[in-house]
C-alpha cells in the first residue's frame, strides 16, 4: 500500500518517499534547498519562525542563484541611494506571506556583516536594506534571502518609493507630536477640570493655561498642517469640504482658547483642539494603511521586471543589457529562476513559467515552443530562449499596470454622490451651528461657544467622506488578488446588481483549442489541399479556430483577407476567392455543427471541429448559479457544437449561430425585461456586446479590442475568477451601504446630543474619530475576504 505523502517542513509541498530528508527533529523536506534553509534557521536561533508563521514558505532552489549583477555600478546608481555609512535599496519579493516571514528576514539580514539597517514589510512585499559596500556586497545579502526562499526582485520607480516612505515618515512624526501634545494637554486640562470649586489661585490657573498653549501650538500648526493645507485648497476651489470643517473647528478652539487665556476668561478648549487633530490623524493614517493593504499586490505589477536581460547576439555570443535596451525580434536567454524581461514567443521546446504576479495562478504554467510568454513572469526548472515581440509600455505587464492606475483614479457615481452629500452637509451644519450658538447665547451664554464647538467637531462628515473611498480601495485590491482588474468606475456596483450572465463559447467556456476531427471533400478537391486553403485564410485571423490549422503548411498566402464577425473569414488565394465559416454563408448550405469551405454559393469541403469545456467551466457555472445568477450561452458556432457544450455544462438557455448583432439583441431583450446583464467574452466578435451589456468581463488572453470594450478584465485564464469578482462586488456594495447607514445614523444621533449640550468638545472629537475608524475597519473586511478566496 502506498504511504501517504507528508508535507515539507519548510515549504509545505508534498515529500515523496524517495526524496525524504529527515533532520534530527524528525522533520521531512522536499529538497536539499529547503533542508539547508531550515538548518540555517535553527543554527541562527530563529526557529521561532516555524511556530509564528501563518503560511508556508516558498520552496527553496537547491542551486545557487547568480546574483552578481546586483553589484554592478549602473544598477546601484539608478536604484539605490546614499545614506550615512553606506547605501540603501528597496527590493520586492513575492515569497513574504505573513508577518513571521518579515520577522525572519529582518533577523537573518541583521546577522550579516555590513548590514546597517533592514525593514521587511509583509503587507507590501518590500524589503529595505541599508548596507556598507566596503564591508559586504549586496549580492551576498541577497544570496542569504534566496537561500531562505525569498527571491529578490528590483523595485523599479525608486524615486516614487522613496517619496512614499518620506511621506509616511512625516505622517508618523506628525502623529507622534500630536499624541505627545495631546497627552500633555489633557494632563494640564485635567488639573483645571478638577478645580470644581474655583479654589486654584489665578496665577496658577493662568500658568497651566499658558503651558497648555505652548504644548498645543505645534500640534495645531505642525501636526494639523495637512488639514490646514486641505482647507486652503478647498477655499481656493470655492467649495466647503471636510478639511474646511476640521481645520476651522481646530483653529476656532485654539484661538478662542488663546483669547480666553489672555483675558482670563472662564473656559479654554486647547484639549479639544489637540485631541481633534490627534484622533483625525490616526484615523487618516488607518485609511491610508487600508489603501496600501488593498493595493499592495496590484502595485507589484509595475515592479516585476528583472534587473538585466541576457541578449543573444547574431554571432551566438551573449551580452547583459537593461530591459529598456531590448528591441522587437531580439532573442533573450532566460535562466532558470530569472524573470522574463519582455513579451515574446518561446523558442526551443517547453518550459514552466511562474505567473503569480501577472495572472494570480499559484502554480507554474507550462508553455511550449511558439507560445507567448510575458514580461514579469519567472522561468522555472530549465532555461528558455524567447524572441521579443513587445517591450516597455507595449508589454502586457505595462498595460495591466496602466489599467490599475486608471481604476484607482476612478470616482464612481456613488463616491461622487457621497462627496456632494458631504459638501451639502457641511454647509447645512454651519447654518445649524450658527443657530445653536444664537440659541445658547440666549439660554446660557457661558456655554454657547463650547456647545457649538462640540457640535462642529462631533458632526464632522469624516465617516461619510471615507465610507465609499475606503471600500473602493479595498475592493480594487481584493479584485486584483482574485486576478480581475476594473477598468470602468461603475463596474463594481453594476456587477453587484447583475441578474444574468451571458457567456461566449469559443475561448471562454471552451478551452479555445479546437481540433479538426473530420474533413469531407467534394468537387474533386483533396483533404490536404482544402486544409491548406483554410490554414492560409485563418493564419492571421486571431480567431481561436485558427489554432486547429496552425501546424498545416501553406503553399500560397491569402490576399485581401477579411474577417466577417459571426460568419467566418474570406480571402483570395491564387486568384480564387474563398470563404470559410458557417455553411449558409460560405457554401450556401444550412448545416449546423460543421464549418464549410466554399465560394459563397457552392461548398468544396466540410470540416468537423471539436473542443472541450474548460476544466473549471462547470465549477464556475455552479458557483454563479449558487449566487442566484441566470446563465446564458450565446455563440456564433453551429447548433450541434453549442448544444453539446451547453449539455455538458448544464446550461438550458443556449443560442447558436449568433452574429454580434444577434448577441447584442439578446442582451437588449433581457435588459427590456428589467434584467441586469453581465457579458463574458474574449474575442473580436464580442466587442459590440461587451460594450452593450450592463457590465462586461473580458478574459485576459482575448483580443485587445474586447478588453478595451470591457468593464473588467480577468488577467488569467481561470473562469472561477468571475464568481470571485461577483462575490467581491456584492460584498463591496453591502459594505458601502453599511458605511453610509452608519455615517447617517451616527450623525442623526450625535447632532442632537451635541446641540443639547450633552457632549464636551474632547468627547466629540473621540466620537468623530471612532466613527471614521468603524468605516475603515469595515472596509478592510474585503481584504480578509480576498485572502480567503486566494487560499
XYZ file of N, CA, C and O in Angstrom, residues 42 79 127 145 155-156 189 210 361 461 467 470 519 559 569 578 617 634 638 644 677 692 703 737 759 765 769 787 789:
116
model
N 17.589 27.138 12.223
C 17.780 26.574 13.559
C 19.126 26.974 14.142
O 19.235 27.321 15.316
N 19.174 52.566 -8.715
C 18.113 52.029 -7.871
C 18.414 52.046 -6.374
O 17.614 51.545 -5.591
N 11.300 44.957 0.937
C 12.399 44.804 1.893
C 13.335 45.993 1.699
O 13.817 46.231 0.585
N 18.917 35.890 1.392
C 17.474 35.898 1.200
C 17.032 34.734 0.319
O 16.060 34.033 0.627
N 12.675 46.673 -7.237
C 11.521 47.554 -7.063
C 11.766 48.803 -7.883
O 12.413 49.741 -7.442
N 11.283 48.798 -9.134
C 11.512 49.941 -10.007
C 10.711 51.126 -9.508
O 9.817 51.013 -8.690
N -5.096 70.019 31.347
C -6.522 70.358 31.387
C -7.221 69.672 32.547
O -8.159 70.224 33.148
N -1.163 78.727 29.954
C -0.079 79.097 29.034
C 0.778 77.884 28.685
O 1.266 77.753 27.546
N -2.148 32.924 -10.900
C -2.019 31.472 -10.878
C -0.938 31.082 -9.872
O 0.193 31.557 -9.952
N -18.115 65.292 8.838
C -18.509 64.161 7.977
C -17.343 63.312 7.505
O -17.295 62.902 6.342
N -16.546 56.607 3.676
C -17.343 55.391 3.566
C -17.208 54.715 2.213
O -17.053 53.492 2.137
N -12.927 54.193 1.035
C -12.245 53.118 1.758
C -12.658 51.749 1.219
O -11.831 50.852 1.036
N -12.698 15.661 -42.157
C -12.768 16.514 -43.335
C -13.452 15.723 -44.447
O -13.022 14.619 -44.794
N -4.659 36.627 -49.825
C -4.681 38.059 -50.065
C -6.063 38.622 -49.731
O -7.077 37.921 -49.844
N -14.344 33.809 -42.372
C -13.263 34.592 -42.949
C -13.238 34.325 -44.451
O -13.525 33.222 -44.908
N -12.217 32.619 -51.749
C -12.668 31.546 -50.863
C -13.339 32.134 -49.621
O -13.005 33.226 -49.162
N -14.959 25.265 -16.076
C -16.205 25.856 -16.573
C -17.404 25.386 -15.752
O -18.255 26.190 -15.355
N -24.298 32.242 -25.651
C -24.534 32.807 -26.979
C -23.260 32.640 -27.793
O -22.204 33.133 -27.397
N -22.208 26.565 -34.771
C -23.405 25.860 -35.190
C -24.177 25.272 -34.039
O -23.688 25.145 -32.907
N -23.913 20.646 -27.692
C -23.068 19.703 -26.952
C -22.419 20.367 -25.745
O -22.384 19.794 -24.649
N -27.522 42.641 -17.077
C -26.798 41.603 -17.798
C -25.290 41.824 -17.708
O -24.793 42.923 -17.992
N -22.312 46.732 -25.066
C -23.741 46.928 -24.895
C -24.317 46.358 -23.619
O -25.405 46.763 -23.198
N -8.850 39.122 -27.278
C -8.447 40.175 -28.193
C -8.390 41.522 -27.488
O -9.213 41.825 -26.638
N -23.149 50.341 1.654
C -24.440 50.640 2.270
C -24.333 50.675 3.790
O -24.903 51.553 4.452
N -22.564 66.887 25.236
C -21.264 66.352 24.823
C -20.219 67.441 24.953
O -20.423 68.569 24.476
N -14.627 64.916 19.779
C -13.503 64.526 18.923
C -13.301 63.016 18.945
O -13.041 62.391 17.907
N -13.704 60.414 15.687
C -12.624 59.527 15.275
C -13.061 58.068 15.273
O -12.712 57.305 14.373
N -8.298 37.341 0.707
C -7.265 36.406 1.142
C -7.841 34.998 1.275
O -7.208 34.013 0.892
N -10.380 33.802 -0.425
C -10.638 33.292 -1.764
C -9.358 32.834 -2.430
O -9.327 31.818 -3.124
